[in-house]
Amino acid sequence: MVVSGYLPVLAVFLMDKWKMIKLINLPDYINTVKKIQFIPENFDGGCNRLLAILSGNGIIYFYNIELNVLMTELKSKSKIINFFTPETNIKYVACLLCS
């Protein structure tokens, strides 16, 4: 489980032990976190390494929690206010825009 709030900090918890295993400080240009979702990857065996993070500035960042690296970002001319991903075999991301 990953939790966040108004600060650009993520806390990663192990659900079976109820223990925080990692505290991630996001870069300064990610001012707030609006939504976090694990992105399923093919052949990862359920490791859940990739997070999609919707920031307050309307950009979705893809973050690898194992490598502590921002992989890429998804932005639009209009601000993204929400996103949805399928449960398995992710190929597409659906976004709601502010326009």
mmCIF file with all atom_site columns, C-alpha atoms in Angstrom:
data_model
loop_
_atom_site.group_PDB
_atom_site.id
_atom_site.type_symbol
_atom_site.label_atom_id
_atom_site.label_alt_id
_atom_site.label_comp_id
_atom_site.label_asym_id
_atom_site.label_entity_id
_atom_site.label_seq_id
_atom_site.pdbx_PDB_ins_code
_atom_site.Cartn_x
_atom_site.Cartn_y
_atom_site.Cartn_z
_atom_site.occupancy
_atom_site.B_iso_or_equiv
_atom_site.pdbx_formal_charge
_atom_site.auth_seq_id
_atom_site.auth_comp_id
_atom_site.auth_asym_id
_atom_site.auth_atom_id
_atom_site.pdbx_PDB_model_num
ATOM 1  C CA . MET A 1 1  ? 0.000   0.000   0.000   1.00 0.00 ? 1  MET A CA 1
ATOM 2  C CA . VAL A 1 2  ? 1.214   3.510   -0.788  1.00 0.00 ? 2  VAL A CA 1
ATOM 3  C CA . VAL A 1 3  ? -0.168  6.592   0.955   1.00 0.00 ? 3  VAL A CA 1
ATOM 4  C CA . SER A 1 4  ? 0.400   10.285  0.411   1.00 0.00 ? 4  SER A CA 1
ATOM 5  C CA . GLY A 1 5  ? -1.191  13.632  1.091   1.00 0.00 ? 5  GLY A CA 1
ATOM 6  C CA . TYR A 1 6  ? -0.605  17.296  0.437   1.00 0.00 ? 6  TYR A CA 1
ATOM 7  C CA . LEU A 1 7  ? 3.167   16.914  0.681   1.00 0.00 ? 7  LEU A CA 1
ATOM 8  C CA . PRO A 1 8  ? 5.073   15.308  -2.212  1.00 0.00 ? 8  PRO A CA 1
ATOM 9  C CA . VAL A 1 9  ? 6.068   12.323  -0.071  1.00 0.00 ? 9  VAL A CA 1
ATOM 10 C CA . LEU A 1 10 ? 5.007   8.690   -0.522  1.00 0.00 ? 10 LEU A CA 1
ATOM 11 C CA . ALA A 1 11 ? 4.987   6.112   2.268   1.00 0.00 ? 11 ALA A CA 1
ATOM 12 C CA . VAL A 1 12 ? 5.176   2.481   1.113   1.00 0.00 ? 12 VAL A CA 1
ATOM 13 C CA . PHE A 1 13 ? 3.751   -0.137  3.500   1.00 0.00 ? 13 PHE A CA 1
ATOM 14 C CA . LEU A 1 14 ? 3.853   -3.931  3.568   1.00 0.00 ? 14 LEU A CA 1
ATOM 15 C CA . MET A 1 15 ? 0.272   -5.013  4.126   1.00 0.00 ? 15 MET A CA 1
ATOM 16 C CA . ASP A 1 16 ? 1.039   -8.459  5.548   1.00 0.00 ? 16 ASP A CA 1
ATOM 17 C CA . LYS A 1 17 ? 3.281   -7.014  8.285   1.00 0.00 ? 17 LYS A CA 1
ATOM 18 C CA . TRP A 1 18 ? 1.674   -3.538  8.626   1.00 0.00 ? 18 TRP A CA 1
ATOM 19 C CA . LYS A 1 19 ? 5.113   -1.988  8.439   1.00 0.00 ? 19 LYS A CA 1
ATOM 20 C CA . MET A 1 20 ? 6.395   1.038   6.526   1.00 0.00 ? 20 MET A CA 1
ATOM 21 C CA . ILE A 1 21 ? 9.283   -0.109  4.355   1.00 0.00 ? 21 ILE A CA 1
ATOM 22 C CA . LYS A 1 22 ? 10.112  3.031   2.400   1.00 0.00 ? 22 LYS A CA 1
ATOM 23 C CA . LEU A 1 23 ? 9.604   6.791   2.443   1.00 0.00 ? 23 LEU A CA 1
ATOM 24 C CA . ILE A 1 24 ? 9.938   8.392   -0.994  1.00 0.00 ? 24 ILE A CA 1
ATOM 25 C CA . ASN A 1 25 ? 10.524  12.119  -1.444  1.00 0.00 ? 25 ASN A CA 1
ATOM 26 C CA . LEU A 1 26 ? 9.267   13.173  -4.848  1.00 0.00 ? 26 LEU A CA 1
ATOM 27 C CA . PRO A 1 27 ? 10.973  15.931  -6.871  1.00 0.00 ? 27 PRO A CA 1
ATOM 28 C CA . ASP A 1 28 ? 10.125  19.567  -6.090  1.00 0.00 ? 28 ASP A CA 1
ATOM 29 C CA . TYR A 1 29 ? 8.109   20.057  -9.292  1.00 0.00 ? 29 TYR A CA 1
ATOM 30 C CA . ILE A 1 30 ? 5.526   17.539  -8.009  1.00 0.00 ? 30 ILE A CA 1
ATOM 31 C CA . ASN A 1 31 ? 3.825   19.872  -5.549  1.00 0.00 ? 31 ASN A CA 1
ATOM 32 C CA . THR A 1 32 ? 0.924   17.664  -4.386  1.00 0.00 ? 32 THR A CA 1
ATOM 33 C CA . VAL A 1 33 ? -0.340  14.140  -5.002  1.00 0.00 ? 33 VAL A CA 1
ATOM 34 C CA . LYS A 1 34 ? -3.998  13.725  -6.005  1.00 0.00 ? 34 LYS A CA 1
ATOM 35 C CA . LYS A 1 35 ? -4.119  10.028  -6.891  1.00 0.00 ? 35 LYS A CA 1
ATOM 36 C CA . ILE A 1 36 ? -1.796  7.020   -6.733  1.00 0.00 ? 36 ILE A CA 1
ATOM 37 C CA . GLN A 1 37 ? -2.353  3.704   -8.453  1.00 0.00 ? 37 GLN A CA 1
ATOM 38 C CA . PHE A 1 38 ? -0.207  0.630   -8.956  1.00 0.00 ? 38 PHE A CA 1
ATOM 39 C CA . ILE A 1 39 ? 0.264   -0.246  -12.619 1.00 0.00 ? 39 ILE A CA 1
ATOM 40 C CA . PRO A 1 40 ? 0.346   -3.977  -13.389 1.00 0.00 ? 40 PRO A CA 1
ATOM 41 C CA . GLU A 1 41 ? 3.237   -5.036  -15.594 1.00 0.00 ? 41 GLU A CA 1
ATOM 42 C CA . ASN A 1 42 ? 3.472   -8.156  -17.687 1.00 0.00 ? 42 ASN A CA 1
ATOM 43 C CA . PHE A 1 43 ? 5.852   -10.751 -16.262 1.00 0.00 ? 43 PHE A CA 1
ATOM 44 C CA . ASP A 1 44 ? 6.523   -8.964  -12.943 1.00 0.00 ? 44 ASP A CA 1
ATOM 45 C CA . GLY A 1 45 ? 4.884   -11.723 -10.923 1.00 0.00 ? 45 GLY A CA 1
ATOM 46 C CA . GLY A 1 46 ? 2.720   -9.303  -8.943  1.00 0.00 ? 46 GLY A CA 1
ATOM 47 C CA . CYS A 1 47 ? 5.638   -7.225  -7.640  1.00 0.00 ? 47 CYS A CA 1
ATOM 48 C CA . ASN A 1 48 ? 3.798   -3.935  -8.200  1.00 0.00 ? 48 ASN A CA 1
ATOM 49 C CA . ARG A 1 49 ? 6.889   -1.873  -8.880  1.00 0.00 ? 49 ARG A CA 1
ATOM 50 C CA . LEU A 1 50 ? 5.331   0.829   -11.048 1.00 0.00 ? 50 LEU A CA 1
ATOM 51 C CA . LEU A 1 51 ? 3.149   3.628   -9.673  1.00 0.00 ? 51 LEU A CA 1
ATOM 52 C CA . ALA A 1 52 ? 1.054   6.137   -11.583 1.00 0.00 ? 52 ALA A CA 1
ATOM 53 C CA . ILE A 1 53 ? 0.978   9.426   -9.651  1.00 0.00 ? 53 ILE A CA 1
ATOM 54 C CA . LEU A 1 54 ? -1.446  12.198  -10.569 1.00 0.00 ? 54 LEU A CA 1
ATOM 55 C CA . SER A 1 55 ? 0.075   15.437  -9.356  1.00 0.00 ? 55 SER A CA 1
ATOM 56 C CA . GLY A 1 56 ? -1.659  18.667  -8.444  1.00 0.00 ? 56 GLY A CA 1
ATOM 57 C CA . ASN A 1 57 ? -0.451  20.281  -11.664 1.00 0.00 ? 57 ASN A CA 1
ATOM 58 C CA . GLY A 1 58 ? -2.427  17.756  -13.765 1.00 0.00 ? 58 GLY A CA 1
ATOM 59 C CA . ILE A 1 59 ? 0.433   15.558  -14.966 1.00 0.00 ? 59 ILE A CA 1
ATOM 60 C CA . ILE A 1 60 ? 0.629   11.784  -14.463 1.00 0.00 ? 60 ILE A CA 1
ATOM 61 C CA . TYR A 1 61 ? 4.098   10.568  -13.494 1.00 0.00 ? 61 TYR A CA 1
ATOM 62 C CA . PHE A 1 62 ? 5.136   6.932   -13.703 1.00 0.00 ? 62 PHE A CA 1
ATOM 63 C CA . TYR A 1 63 ? 7.474   6.036   -10.866 1.00 0.00 ? 63 TYR A CA 1
ATOM 64 C CA . ASN A 1 64 ? 9.420   2.818   -10.284 1.00 0.00 ? 64 ASN A CA 1
ATOM 65 C CA . ILE A 1 65 ? 9.504   2.316   -6.504  1.00 0.00 ? 65 ILE A CA 1
ATOM 66 C CA . GLU A 1 66 ? 12.134  -0.416  -6.710  1.00 0.00 ? 66 GLU A CA 1
ATOM 67 C CA . LEU A 1 67 ? 14.644  1.769   -8.603  1.00 0.00 ? 67 LEU A CA 1
ATOM 68 C CA . ASN A 1 68 ? 13.469  5.112   -7.071  1.00 0.00 ? 68 ASN A CA 1
ATOM 69 C CA . VAL A 1 69 ? 13.235  6.651   -10.526 1.00 0.00 ? 69 VAL A CA 1
ATOM 70 C CA . LEU A 1 70 ? 10.610  8.662   -12.394 1.00 0.00 ? 70 LEU A CA 1
ATOM 71 C CA . MET A 1 71 ? 10.233  6.666   -15.603 1.00 0.00 ? 71 MET A CA 1
ATOM 72 C CA . THR A 1 72 ? 8.137   9.031   -17.715 1.00 0.00 ? 72 THR A CA 1
ATOM 73 C CA . GLU A 1 73 ? 5.266   11.488  -17.556 1.00 0.00 ? 73 GLU A CA 1
ATOM 74 C CA . LEU A 1 74 ? 1.926   11.837  -19.297 1.00 0.00 ? 74 LEU A CA 1
ATOM 75 C CA . LYS A 1 75 ? 0.661   15.360  -19.848 1.00 0.00 ? 75 LYS A CA 1
ATOM 76 C CA . SER A 1 76 ? -1.927  17.057  -21.963 1.00 0.00 ? 76 SER A CA 1
ATOM 77 C CA . LYS A 1 77 ? -2.661  20.594  -23.096 1.00 0.00 ? 77 LYS A CA 1
ATOM 78 C CA . SER A 1 78 ? -5.562  20.467  -20.631 1.00 0.00 ? 78 SER A CA 1
ATOM 79 C CA . LYS A 1 79 ? -5.097  19.553  -16.985 1.00 0.00 ? 79 LYS A CA 1
ATOM 80 C CA . ILE A 1 80 ? -5.686  15.847  -16.200 1.00 0.00 ? 80 ILE A CA 1
ATOM 81 C CA . ILE A 1 81 ? -8.110  15.558  -13.276 1.00 0.00 ? 81 ILE A CA 1
ATOM 82 C CA . ASN A 1 82 ? -8.433  11.758  -13.033 1.00 0.00 ? 82 ASN A CA 1
ATOM 83 C CA . PHE A 1 83 ? -7.191  8.583   -14.719 1.00 0.00 ? 83 PHE A CA 1
ATOM 84 C CA . PHE A 1 84 ? -8.136  4.932   -14.944 1.00 0.00 ? 84 PHE A CA 1
ATOM 85 C CA . THR A 1 85 ? -6.142  1.830   -15.869 1.00 0.00 ? 85 THR A CA 1
ATOM 86 C CA . PRO A 1 86 ? -7.243  -1.750  -16.495 1.00 0.00 ? 86 PRO A CA 1
ATOM 87 C CA . GLU A 1 87 ? -6.524  -4.413  -13.887 1.00 0.00 ? 87 GLU A CA 1
ATOM 88 C CA . THR A 1 88 ? -4.343  -6.574  -16.127 1.00 0.00 ? 88 THR A CA 1
ATOM 89 C CA . ASN A 1 89 ? -2.304  -6.234  -19.310 1.00 0.00 ? 89 ASN A CA 1
ATOM 90 C CA . ILE A 1 90 ? -2.059  -2.459  -19.256 1.00 0.00 ? 90 ILE A CA 1
ATOM 91 C CA . LYS A 1 91 ? -1.807  -0.975  -22.692 1.00 0.00 ? 91 LYS A CA 1
ATOM 92 C CA . TYR A 1 92 ? -3.958  2.136   -22.361 1.00 0.00 ? 92 TYR A CA 1
ATOM 93 C CA . VAL A 1 93 ? -4.713  4.778   -19.748 1.00 0.00 ? 93 VAL A CA 1
ATOM 94 C CA . ALA A 1 94 ? -8.037  6.638   -19.781 1.00 0.00 ? 94 ALA A CA 1
ATOM 95 C CA . CYS A 1 95 ? -7.904  10.244  -18.553 1.00 0.00 ? 95 CYS A CA 1
ATOM 96 C CA . LEU A 1 96 ? -10.488 12.852  -17.625 1.00 0.00 ? 96 LEU A CA 1
ATOM 97 C CA . LEU A 1 97 ? -9.436  16.314  -18.699 1.00 0.00 ? 97 LEU A CA 1
ATOM 98 C CA . CYS A 1 98 ? -10.391 19.674  -17.270 1.00 0.00 ? 98 CYS A CA 1
ATOM 99 C CA . SER A 1 99 ? -11.407 21.105  -20.656 1.00 0.00 ? 99 SER A CA 1
#
